[in-house]
């Protein structure tokens, strides 16, 4: 089934990306209503030229992006797979593609942040080689954040 999926590179202005991110945000706020004040500013979508979408036929089913964190690192952002497509390896595939893209651009490692209830996401990241690290800015002092990193 994996061969049926098509990956495209795009920007954060893509309407399919915007729609998937809206679903991601809705799920996060339903799971973590108490954190909206602390985290909302970290989820504002600025123009981003490093967006991946995964399609099945003409429907976008997964997304992710990265932004420059510093001279050597990218930050993985907005990883999301629609519920009905989870368990098919799309998150792993997306991570590999983002890491490869970032490496082509000269970056040597990736960082990411997720929340403590995201057990499946944490497991996926760890299987992909990410290790839990001290929280980096802007997540320093936010106890609900789990920060991870990986050399790519």
PDB file of C-alpha atoms in Angstrom:
ATOM      1  CA  UNK A   1       0.000   0.000   0.000  1.00  0.00           C
ATOM      2  CA  UNK A   2       2.946   2.344   0.663  1.00  0.00           C
ATOM      3  CA  UNK A   3       3.600   2.613  -3.096  1.00  0.00           C
ATOM      4  CA  UNK A   4       0.171   4.191  -3.563  1.00  0.00           C
ATOM      5  CA  UNK A   5       1.192   7.252  -1.547  1.00  0.00           C
ATOM      6  CA  UNK A   6       2.724  10.269  -3.257  1.00  0.00           C
ATOM      7  CA  UNK A   7       4.914  12.820  -1.456  1.00  0.00           C
ATOM      8  CA  UNK A   8       5.089  16.415  -2.618  1.00  0.00           C
ATOM      9  CA  UNK A   9       7.186  19.342  -1.457  1.00  0.00           C
ATOM     10  CA  UNK A  10       5.233  22.561  -1.072  1.00  0.00           C
ATOM     11  CA  UNK A  11       4.835  25.588   1.186  1.00  0.00           C
ATOM     12  CA  UNK A  12       2.689  26.436   4.179  1.00  0.00           C
ATOM     13  CA  UNK A  13       0.345  28.319   1.840  1.00  0.00           C
ATOM     14  CA  UNK A  14      -0.886  25.020   0.368  1.00  0.00           C
ATOM     15  CA  UNK A  15      -4.615  24.644   1.113  1.00  0.00           C
ATOM     16  CA  UNK A  16      -4.270  20.925   1.897  1.00  0.00           C
ATOM     17  CA  UNK A  17      -1.516  21.644   4.424  1.00  0.00           C
ATOM     18  CA  UNK A  18      -3.633  24.354   6.054  1.00  0.00           C
ATOM     19  CA  UNK A  19      -6.589  21.942   6.327  1.00  0.00           C
ATOM     20  CA  UNK A  20      -4.495  19.157   7.881  1.00  0.00           C
ATOM     21  CA  UNK A  21      -2.878  21.557  10.371  1.00  0.00           C
ATOM     22  CA  UNK A  22      -6.352  22.734  11.408  1.00  0.00           C
ATOM     23  CA  UNK A  23      -7.252  19.103  12.193  1.00  0.00           C
ATOM     24  CA  UNK A  24      -3.979  18.663  14.089  1.00  0.00           C
ATOM     25  CA  UNK A  25      -4.638  21.778  16.175  1.00  0.00           C
ATOM     26  CA  UNK A  26      -8.217  20.722  16.920  1.00  0.00           C
ATOM     27  CA  UNK A  27      -6.998  17.376  18.236  1.00  0.00           C
ATOM     28  CA  UNK A  28      -4.291  18.998  20.346  1.00  0.00           C
ATOM     29  CA  UNK A  29      -6.659  21.475  21.966  1.00  0.00           C
ATOM     30  CA  UNK A  30      -9.165  18.707  22.701  1.00  0.00           C
ATOM     31  CA  UNK A  31      -6.403  16.642  24.355  1.00  0.00           C
ATOM     32  CA  UNK A  32      -4.713  19.548  26.140  1.00  0.00           C
ATOM     33  CA  UNK A  33      -7.234  22.362  26.756  1.00  0.00           C
ATOM     34  CA  UNK A  34      -5.249  23.549  29.771  1.00  0.00           C
ATOM     35  CA  UNK A  35      -2.151  24.196  27.648  1.00  0.00           C
ATOM     36  CA  UNK A  36      -3.620  26.458  25.001  1.00  0.00           C
ATOM     37  CA  UNK A  37      -2.372  29.629  26.717  1.00  0.00           C
ATOM     38  CA  UNK A  38       1.222  28.339  27.057  1.00  0.00           C
ATOM     39  CA  UNK A  39       1.505  26.776  23.613  1.00  0.00           C
ATOM     40  CA  UNK A  40      -0.685  28.708  21.181  1.00  0.00           C
ATOM     41  CA  UNK A  41       2.140  31.083  20.224  1.00  0.00           C
ATOM     42  CA  UNK A  42       4.366  28.149  19.275  1.00  0.00           C
ATOM     43  CA  UNK A  43       1.821  26.903  16.741  1.00  0.00           C
ATOM     44  CA  UNK A  44       1.259  30.049  14.720  1.00  0.00           C
ATOM     45  CA  UNK A  45       2.106  29.163  11.144  1.00  0.00           C
ATOM     46  CA  UNK A  46       4.513  31.574   9.526  1.00  0.00           C
ATOM     47  CA  UNK A  47       5.332  31.255   5.842  1.00  0.00           C
ATOM     48  CA  UNK A  48       7.320  28.053   5.525  1.00  0.00           C
ATOM     49  CA  UNK A  49       8.926  26.812   2.285  1.00  0.00           C
ATOM     50  CA  UNK A  50       9.774  23.370   3.723  1.00  0.00           C
ATOM     51  CA  UNK A  51       6.454  21.510   3.804  1.00  0.00           C
ATOM     52  CA  UNK A  52       5.752  17.907   2.847  1.00  0.00           C
ATOM     53  CA  UNK A  53       2.340  16.497   2.043  1.00  0.00           C
ATOM     54  CA  UNK A  54       1.496  12.852   1.474  1.00  0.00           C
ATOM     55  CA  UNK A  55      -1.396  12.089  -0.850  1.00  0.00           C
ATOM     56  CA  UNK A  56      -3.433   9.002  -1.543  1.00  0.00           C
ATOM     57  CA  UNK A  57      -5.066   9.601  -4.903  1.00  0.00           C
ATOM     58  CA  UNK A  58      -6.042  13.298  -4.705  1.00  0.00           C
ATOM     59  CA  UNK A  59      -6.519  13.452  -0.931  1.00  0.00           C
ATOM     60  CA  UNK A  60      -3.875  14.784   1.452  1.00  0.00           C
ATOM     61  CA  UNK A  61      -3.542  12.277   4.307  1.00  0.00           C
ATOM     62  CA  UNK A  62      -0.381  13.417   6.135  1.00  0.00           C
ATOM     63  CA  UNK A  63       1.831  16.444   6.520  1.00  0.00           C
ATOM     64  CA  UNK A  64       4.918  17.827   8.218  1.00  0.00           C
ATOM     65  CA  UNK A  65       7.383  20.631   7.809  1.00  0.00           C
ATOM     66  CA  UNK A  66      10.620  21.949   9.193  1.00  0.00           C
ATOM     67  CA  UNK A  67      12.033  25.345   9.894  1.00  0.00           C
ATOM     68  CA  UNK A  68      15.576  26.483  10.510  1.00  0.00           C
ATOM     69  CA  UNK A  69      16.287  26.308  14.239  1.00  0.00           C
ATOM     70  CA  UNK A  70      19.898  27.492  14.088  1.00  0.00           C
ATOM     71  CA  UNK A  71      22.843  27.320  11.673  1.00  0.00           C
ATOM     72  CA  UNK A  72      23.141  23.539  12.073  1.00  0.00           C
ATOM     73  CA  UNK A  73      19.654  22.400  13.013  1.00  0.00           C
ATOM     74  CA  UNK A  74      16.114  22.233  11.767  1.00  0.00           C
ATOM     75  CA  UNK A  75      13.025  21.926  13.918  1.00  0.00           C
ATOM     76  CA  UNK A  76      10.434  19.392  12.787  1.00  0.00           C
ATOM     77  CA  UNK A  77       6.963  20.894  13.042  1.00  0.00           C
ATOM     78  CA  UNK A  78       3.325  20.022  12.379  1.00  0.00           C
ATOM     79  CA  UNK A  79       3.696  16.239  11.987  1.00  0.00           C
ATOM     80  CA  UNK A  80       0.216  14.847  11.400  1.00  0.00           C
ATOM     81  CA  UNK A  81      -1.376  11.761   9.874  1.00  0.00           C
ATOM     82  CA  UNK A  82      -5.142  11.413   9.538  1.00  0.00           C
ATOM     83  CA  UNK A  83      -6.497   8.813  11.975  1.00  0.00           C
ATOM     84  CA  UNK A  84      -7.582   6.366   9.295  1.00  0.00           C
ATOM     85  CA  UNK A  85      -4.055   6.298   7.784  1.00  0.00           C
ATOM     86  CA  UNK A  86      -2.084   5.779  10.990  1.00  0.00           C
ATOM     87  CA  UNK A  87      -0.086   2.572  11.338  1.00  0.00           C
ATOM     88  CA  UNK A  88       0.924   2.555   7.658  1.00  0.00           C
ATOM     89  CA  UNK A  89       4.427   3.976   8.129  1.00  0.00           C
ATOM     90  CA  UNK A  90       3.583   7.459   6.890  1.00  0.00           C
ATOM     91  CA  UNK A  91       5.083   9.290   9.882  1.00  0.00           C
ATOM     92  CA  UNK A  92       8.345   7.370   9.480  1.00  0.00           C
ATOM     93  CA  UNK A  93       8.330   8.047   5.737  1.00  0.00           C
ATOM     94  CA  UNK A  94       7.700  11.750   6.348  1.00  0.00           C
ATOM     95  CA  UNK A  95      10.523  12.003   8.884  1.00  0.00           C
ATOM     96  CA  UNK A  96      12.974  10.343   6.479  1.00  0.00           C
ATOM     97  CA  UNK A  97      11.984  12.744   3.703  1.00  0.00           C
ATOM     98  CA  UNK A  98      12.289  15.818   5.949  1.00  0.00           C
ATOM     99  CA  UNK A  99      15.684  14.691   7.249  1.00  0.00           C
ATOM    100  CA  UNK A 100      16.956  14.034   3.729  1.00  0.00           C
ATOM    101  CA  UNK A 101      15.714  17.433   2.532  1.00  0.00           C
ATOM    102  CA  UNK A 102      17.344  19.193   5.500  1.00  0.00           C
ATOM    103  CA  UNK A 103      20.612  17.318   4.951  1.00  0.00           C
ATOM    104  CA  UNK A 104      20.617  18.437   1.295  1.00  0.00           C
ATOM    105  CA  UNK A 105      20.308  22.017   2.589  1.00  0.00           C
ATOM    106  CA  UNK A 106      23.378  21.545   4.806  1.00  0.00           C
ATOM    107  CA  UNK A 107      21.821  20.927   8.211  1.00  0.00           C
ATOM    108  CA  UNK A 108      23.369  18.292  10.476  1.00  0.00           C
ATOM    109  CA  UNK A 109      20.690  17.634  13.074  1.00  0.00           C
ATOM    110  CA  UNK A 110      16.989  17.888  13.781  1.00  0.00           C
ATOM    111  CA  UNK A 111      15.115  18.814  16.922  1.00  0.00           C
ATOM    112  CA  UNK A 112      11.435  18.470  17.699  1.00  0.00           C
ATOM    113  CA  UNK A 113       8.963  18.948  20.513  1.00  0.00           C
ATOM    114  CA  UNK A 114       5.912  16.928  21.344  1.00  0.00           C
ATOM    115  CA  UNK A 115       3.651  16.708  24.355  1.00  0.00           C
ATOM    116  CA  UNK A 116       3.810  14.074  27.072  1.00  0.00           C
ATOM    117  CA  UNK A 117       0.471  12.402  26.179  1.00  0.00           C
ATOM    118  CA  UNK A 118       1.641  11.756  22.604  1.00  0.00           C
ATOM    119  CA  UNK A 119       2.940   8.272  23.447  1.00  0.00           C
ATOM    120  CA  UNK A 120       2.606   6.934  19.889  1.00  0.00           C
ATOM    121  CA  UNK A 121       4.466   9.928  18.456  1.00  0.00           C
ATOM    122  CA  UNK A 122       7.253   9.601  21.034  1.00  0.00           C
ATOM    123  CA  UNK A 123       7.619   5.909  20.152  1.00  0.00           C
ATOM    124  CA  UNK A 124       7.770   6.696  16.419  1.00  0.00           C
ATOM    125  CA  UNK A 125      10.427   9.344  16.964  1.00  0.00           C
ATOM    126  CA  UNK A 126      12.492   7.026  19.157  1.00  0.00           C
ATOM    127  CA  UNK A 127      12.261   4.215  16.579  1.00  0.00           C
ATOM    128  CA  UNK A 128      13.504   6.744  14.001  1.00  0.00           C
ATOM    129  CA  UNK A 129      16.571   7.465  16.140  1.00  0.00           C
ATOM    130  CA  UNK A 130      15.503  10.552  18.083  1.00  0.00           C
ATOM    131  CA  UNK A 131      16.608  10.802  21.700  1.00  0.00           C
ATOM    132  CA  UNK A 132      14.977  12.771  24.481  1.00  0.00           C
ATOM    133  CA  UNK A 133      17.010  15.842  25.346  1.00  0.00           C
ATOM    134  CA  UNK A 134      16.732  18.886  27.582  1.00  0.00           C
ATOM    135  CA  UNK A 135      13.982  21.253  26.519  1.00  0.00           C
ATOM    136  CA  UNK A 136      15.194  23.895  24.100  1.00  0.00           C
ATOM    137  CA  UNK A 137      13.790  27.409  23.627  1.00  0.00           C
ATOM    138  CA  UNK A 138      10.881  28.182  23.540  1.00  0.00           C
ATOM    139  CA  UNK A 139       9.998  25.050  25.553  1.00  0.00           C
ATOM    140  CA  UNK A 140      12.385  25.597  28.471  1.00  0.00           C
ATOM    141  CA  UNK A 141      10.403  25.331  31.706  1.00  0.00           C
ATOM    142  CA  UNK A 142       7.336  23.793  30.024  1.00  0.00           C
ATOM    143  CA  UNK A 143       6.951  20.498  31.897  1.00  0.00           C
ATOM    144  CA  UNK A 144       4.457  19.051  29.421  1.00  0.00           C
ATOM    145  CA  UNK A 145       6.958  19.247  26.553  1.00  0.00           C
ATOM    146  CA  UNK A 146       9.154  16.370  25.486  1.00  0.00           C
ATOM    147  CA  UNK A 147      12.051  17.593  23.335  1.00  0.00           C
ATOM    148  CA  UNK A 148      14.056  15.263  21.139  1.00  0.00           C
ATOM    149  CA  UNK A 149      16.991  15.446  18.755  1.00  0.00           C
ATOM    150  CA  UNK A 150      18.771  13.392  16.122  1.00  0.00           C
ATOM    151  CA  UNK A 151      21.902  13.808  14.019  1.00  0.00           C
ATOM    152  CA  UNK A 152      20.938  13.416  10.385  1.00  0.00           C
TER     153      UNK A 152
END
